[in-house]
XYZ file of C-alpha atoms in Angstrom:
353
model
C -38.188 -57.649 129.182
C -40.017 -54.367 128.489
C -42.103 -53.933 125.329
C -43.103 -50.556 123.931
C -44.049 -48.192 126.799
C -44.153 -50.982 129.381
C -41.562 -51.091 132.122
C -40.531 -53.940 134.318
C -41.160 -53.301 137.997
C -38.591 -54.778 140.321
C -39.326 -55.480 143.945
C -37.732 -56.191 147.274
C -39.126 -58.000 150.298
C -40.241 -56.540 153.571
C -41.380 -58.219 156.757
C -44.852 -57.154 157.874
C -47.059 -57.991 160.851
C -50.164 -59.205 159.020
C -53.507 -59.744 160.750
C -54.457 -62.922 158.883
C -57.719 -63.222 160.791
C -59.330 -61.516 163.755
C -57.085 -61.992 166.781
C -54.168 -63.488 164.824
C -50.967 -61.708 163.758
C -48.308 -63.389 161.629
C -44.997 -61.880 160.526
C -44.830 -62.522 156.775
C -42.568 -61.545 153.900
C -44.231 -59.196 151.407
C -43.022 -57.606 148.205
C -42.735 -53.835 147.816
C -41.407 -51.842 144.853
C -37.697 -51.171 145.091
C -36.222 -47.696 144.805
C -35.940 -47.869 141.019
C -39.591 -48.873 140.527
C -41.349 -46.138 142.491
C -44.089 -44.277 140.645
C -43.967 -40.487 140.253
C -44.462 -38.754 143.580
C -43.915 -41.873 145.679
C -41.434 -42.434 148.482
C -40.160 -45.685 149.971
C -39.942 -45.422 153.763
C -38.193 -47.677 156.266
C -40.643 -47.599 159.165
C -38.892 -46.997 162.492
C -41.728 -46.473 164.994
C -45.451 -47.252 165.031
C -47.771 -46.275 167.867
C -50.614 -48.650 168.704
C -54.027 -46.944 168.622
C -57.359 -48.025 170.034
C -58.622 -48.420 166.477
C -55.891 -51.002 165.818
C -57.034 -52.900 168.901
C -60.660 -52.755 167.754
C -59.796 -54.227 164.353
C -57.615 -56.861 166.031
C -60.288 -57.917 168.528
C -63.527 -57.302 166.645
C -62.618 -56.977 162.971
C -64.554 -53.761 162.464
C -65.164 -50.174 163.496
C -68.606 -49.017 162.439
C -68.893 -49.372 158.674
C -65.204 -50.253 158.250
C -65.024 -54.048 158.203
C -61.931 -56.231 157.803
C -62.673 -58.795 155.080
C -59.196 -60.214 154.478
C -55.587 -60.044 155.668
C -54.587 -56.534 156.711
C -51.549 -54.769 158.161
C -52.461 -52.542 161.123
C -50.822 -49.352 162.397
C -51.210 -45.737 161.305
C -49.205 -43.709 163.848
C -45.822 -43.876 162.155
C -42.448 -42.336 161.468
C -39.465 -43.576 159.513
C -36.602 -42.891 157.149
C -36.794 -42.189 153.406
C -34.831 -44.837 151.497
C -36.093 -44.146 147.976
C -37.832 -41.435 145.963
C -39.751 -41.767 142.725
C -39.717 -39.177 139.934
C -40.935 -35.722 141.048
C -40.934 -36.756 144.714
C -37.605 -35.123 145.535
C -39.175 -31.689 145.162
C -41.898 -32.420 147.720
C -41.037 -30.388 150.813
C -37.396 -30.730 149.707
C -37.397 -34.441 150.547
C -34.133 -36.339 150.225
C -33.126 -39.946 150.662
C -32.075 -40.359 154.269
C -34.553 -37.842 155.654
C -36.241 -38.747 158.915
C -39.963 -38.200 158.474
C -43.314 -38.350 160.204
C -46.083 -39.945 158.162
C -49.517 -38.373 157.843
C -51.458 -41.602 157.285
C -54.322 -40.413 155.107
C -53.740 -39.848 151.392
C -56.604 -37.846 149.847
C -57.330 -37.673 146.127
C -56.505 -33.918 146.073
C -59.131 -33.235 143.369
C -62.580 -33.730 144.940
C -64.693 -30.802 146.135
C -63.694 -31.251 149.784
C -59.981 -31.425 148.937
C -60.186 -28.329 146.730
C -61.805 -26.481 149.640
C -58.957 -27.570 151.900
C -61.091 -30.030 153.882
C -59.115 -33.054 152.769
C -59.929 -35.066 155.898
C -63.462 -35.333 154.489
C -62.293 -36.743 151.134
C -64.543 -39.698 150.275
C -61.678 -41.410 148.431
C -59.212 -41.080 151.268
C -56.725 -43.959 151.493
C -56.038 -44.161 155.210
C -53.437 -46.526 156.620
C -54.851 -49.556 158.461
C -58.436 -48.693 157.546
C -59.926 -51.498 155.432
C -59.066 -52.211 152.685
C -55.753 -50.348 153.038
C -52.709 -51.812 154.760
C -50.974 -49.937 157.541
C -47.489 -49.271 158.844
C -46.541 -52.418 160.794
C -43.969 -53.298 158.167
C -40.269 -52.757 157.602
C -40.812 -50.916 154.291
C -43.814 -49.090 152.880
C -44.612 -46.882 149.905
C -46.255 -43.517 150.595
C -47.303 -40.471 148.641
C -44.379 -38.146 149.319
C -46.794 -35.298 150.057
C -47.773 -37.136 153.251
C -44.245 -37.041 154.678
C -42.947 -34.307 156.991
C -39.257 -33.941 157.771
C -38.445 -34.225 161.468
C -35.986 -31.904 163.225
C -32.720 -33.634 164.129
C -33.509 -33.572 167.851
C -36.905 -35.250 167.470
C -37.030 -39.038 167.883
C -38.901 -41.456 165.662
C -41.214 -42.231 168.574
C -42.072 -38.553 168.918
C -42.641 -38.490 165.160
C -45.111 -41.362 165.440
C -46.959 -39.587 168.259
C -47.579 -36.584 166.015
C -50.589 -38.477 164.659
C -52.536 -38.778 167.935
C -51.278 -35.312 168.911
C -52.886 -34.078 165.695
C -56.197 -35.533 166.857
C -55.916 -33.454 170.015
C -54.861 -30.323 168.141
C -57.719 -30.643 165.657
C -60.199 -31.223 168.487
C -58.972 -28.058 170.195
C -59.216 -26.107 166.960
C -62.715 -27.399 166.277
C -63.751 -26.401 169.802
C -62.139 -22.979 169.448
C -59.816 -23.325 172.447
C -58.465 -19.880 173.275
C -55.864 -18.549 175.722
C -57.416 -18.306 179.162
C -60.048 -21.007 178.628
C -60.901 -23.533 181.304
C -60.846 -26.904 179.518
C -62.384 -30.147 180.741
C -61.468 -33.499 179.202
C -63.410 -36.712 179.699
C -61.209 -39.762 179.199
C -57.577 -39.791 180.341
C -56.187 -42.352 177.908
C -53.557 -41.429 175.334
C -55.990 -39.371 173.241
C -57.300 -37.481 176.278
C -53.765 -36.786 177.497
C -52.698 -35.507 174.077
C -55.836 -33.374 173.877
C -54.820 -31.923 177.237
C -51.260 -31.346 176.048
C -52.701 -29.606 172.971
C -55.050 -27.410 175.025
C -52.225 -26.405 177.344
C -49.983 -25.566 174.374
C -52.774 -23.402 172.945
C -52.932 -21.308 176.101
C -55.675 -22.871 178.204
C -55.635 -21.429 181.725
C -56.585 -24.787 183.246
C -57.010 -28.351 182.035
C -58.968 -30.899 184.063
C -59.070 -34.595 183.100
C -61.541 -37.166 184.389
C -61.613 -40.939 184.104
C -62.807 -43.990 186.015
C -59.311 -45.518 186.037
C -57.139 -44.310 188.903
C -53.883 -45.319 187.192
C -54.728 -43.063 184.254
C -55.512 -40.187 186.588
C -52.242 -40.711 188.438
C -50.348 -40.547 185.154
C -52.233 -37.409 184.089
C -51.425 -35.835 187.445
C -47.739 -36.653 186.938
C -47.897 -34.555 183.764
C -49.187 -31.590 185.758
C -52.892 -31.832 184.926
C -55.719 -31.366 187.375
C -57.653 -34.622 187.717
C -60.941 -35.847 189.105
C -62.345 -39.342 189.333
C -65.438 -39.657 187.151
C -68.606 -39.616 189.234
C -66.932 -37.998 192.226
C -67.881 -34.462 193.350
C -68.914 -31.773 190.842
C -68.957 -32.762 187.178
C -65.635 -32.380 185.384
C -67.134 -29.719 183.102
C -68.471 -27.594 185.962
C -67.142 -24.093 185.357
C -65.446 -25.092 182.098
C -65.552 -23.136 178.846
C -64.611 -26.102 176.674
C -65.313 -29.818 176.904
C -63.203 -32.288 174.917
C -65.024 -35.621 175.071
C -62.434 -38.342 174.513
C -63.950 -41.344 176.280
C -66.821 -42.396 174.015
C -68.506 -43.727 177.159
C -72.334 -43.731 177.319
C -73.867 -40.713 179.013
C -70.646 -38.764 179.419
C -71.379 -36.216 176.708
C -74.867 -35.430 178.044
C -73.576 -34.967 181.593
C -70.822 -32.670 180.401
C -73.284 -30.492 178.503
C -75.339 -29.991 181.656
C -72.298 -28.702 183.578
C -70.599 -26.579 180.911
C -70.537 -22.785 181.158
C -72.942 -20.731 178.995
C -71.576 -20.245 175.474
C -69.439 -23.340 176.043
C -67.934 -25.343 173.196
C -67.747 -29.117 172.905
C -65.594 -31.251 170.621
C -66.620 -34.902 170.376
C -63.296 -36.679 169.827
C -63.815 -40.162 171.245
C -65.658 -42.750 169.189
C -68.984 -43.355 170.876
C -69.976 -46.904 171.729
C -73.570 -45.944 170.874
C -75.097 -45.256 167.464
C -77.277 -42.547 169.007
C -76.941 -40.513 172.200
C -79.479 -38.536 174.200
C -78.658 -34.873 174.737
C -80.200 -32.232 177.055
C -81.378 -30.033 174.202
C -83.166 -27.495 176.380
C -80.042 -26.697 178.373
C -77.931 -26.846 175.221
C -80.197 -24.245 173.633
C -80.612 -22.071 176.729
C -76.835 -21.854 177.183
C -76.129 -21.589 173.432
C -73.629 -24.429 173.539
C -71.727 -25.342 170.398
C -71.164 -29.059 169.702
C -68.787 -30.149 166.942
C -67.762 -33.680 165.915
C -64.121 -34.373 165.120
C -63.032 -36.570 162.219
C -59.288 -37.123 162.143
C -57.522 -33.778 161.397
C -56.237 -31.540 158.656
C -53.213 -29.244 158.235
C -51.930 -30.117 161.712
C -48.513 -31.684 161.089
C -46.420 -28.486 160.831
C -47.966 -27.177 164.064
C -47.516 -30.522 165.828
C -43.846 -30.688 164.805
C -43.224 -27.112 165.959
C -44.887 -27.695 169.335
C -42.929 -30.883 170.051
C -39.630 -29.439 168.795
C -40.057 -26.337 170.972
C -40.911 -28.354 174.063
C -44.389 -26.845 174.381
C -45.906 -30.278 173.711
C -43.969 -32.991 175.562
C -45.083 -36.372 174.202
C -42.117 -38.722 174.669
C -43.067 -39.573 178.258
C -46.339 -41.131 177.090
C -44.468 -44.148 175.674
C -44.606 -46.827 178.372
C -43.950 -50.048 176.413
C -41.922 -51.025 173.345
C -42.001 -54.111 171.114
C -40.353 -55.388 167.958
C -42.343 -56.478 164.903
C -42.603 -60.067 166.148
C -44.208 -58.729 169.329
C -47.016 -56.906 167.514
C -49.732 -59.215 168.854
C -48.405 -58.750 172.390
C -48.432 -54.978 171.894
C -52.058 -55.083 170.731
C -53.062 -57.297 173.648
C -51.355 -54.995 176.151
C -52.749 -51.709 174.838
C -55.375 -50.342 177.187
C -54.300 -52.517 180.114
C -53.646 -50.857 183.490
C -50.258 -49.171 183.561
C -50.029 -48.646 179.808
C -50.367 -45.297 178.086
C -48.808 -45.566 174.641
C -47.316 -48.744 173.205
C -44.832 -48.421 170.340
C -43.638 -51.075 167.883
C -40.220 -50.713 166.239
C -40.265 -52.671 162.919
C -36.515 -52.304 162.345
C -35.522 -53.987 165.630
């Protein structure tokens, strides 16, 4: 019974793949607000596809990434797309959202009022609530509540899996933008995993004249070659960045950034996309200065979803072929264990299966 201005919130249950402790996933029933109990500006989404990211694997295996530490049960997954099944007050006017819309989910909800948000740099918001980053739960669930402003309607021809891959594609697009990739550039990419491939797809879509990927894993290079990229095995022949205008460092491997800087063309630009396994790295500062190289770190992305949707819808960014394995919600642990293994590129979990 409601009293005064209080209202009674009603709920419904949703199955979620919960990491109850490091290395353990259990499918549990959780309560979420039902359609009638959504707060202003909220949307209830039935999650249809979730891509598994290296950060999910790190939390699953190690329980932390840098300063972000898992200290209790958490739901992983932040590369997601789904279907709107409920809208709270004022949410229907957000990008003309309607119940039944198929949407991609931008996983970080900023506060919209801090200095960085006001300046448009919302990826730097200190109060960002990012899916599957402790303490916030992620998308490996049948139903989830999101700020409706973080939802982007998908074209009819775009699949939910493609919608989920807009998140890692956005990482590649933002890395290219930070590095100032221009038509005609020669682009080198270190690391040919999913992020490196999507960075290459982004660079090609932005007009790069050539894109060369390097890695130590031959199966990754074979896959990159099948997508039409030039490839070179790391450590073989000239450095991957030799003759390149832009280096997109996606591996995070020790020493790779420094080597790339030595080989890059004068006035070259570098975007550091991959999470380094070192707290500090040594750089050839003399050569960096003599060649006037520009080095920029990359933290997530901002304002990329409309571009990512347009590129995929137009066919300029083909991402569907990156999905090599699919699991249902009960197979979430298997999906996390498999990610990164030889022969895998992008693993997707379908919570509605």
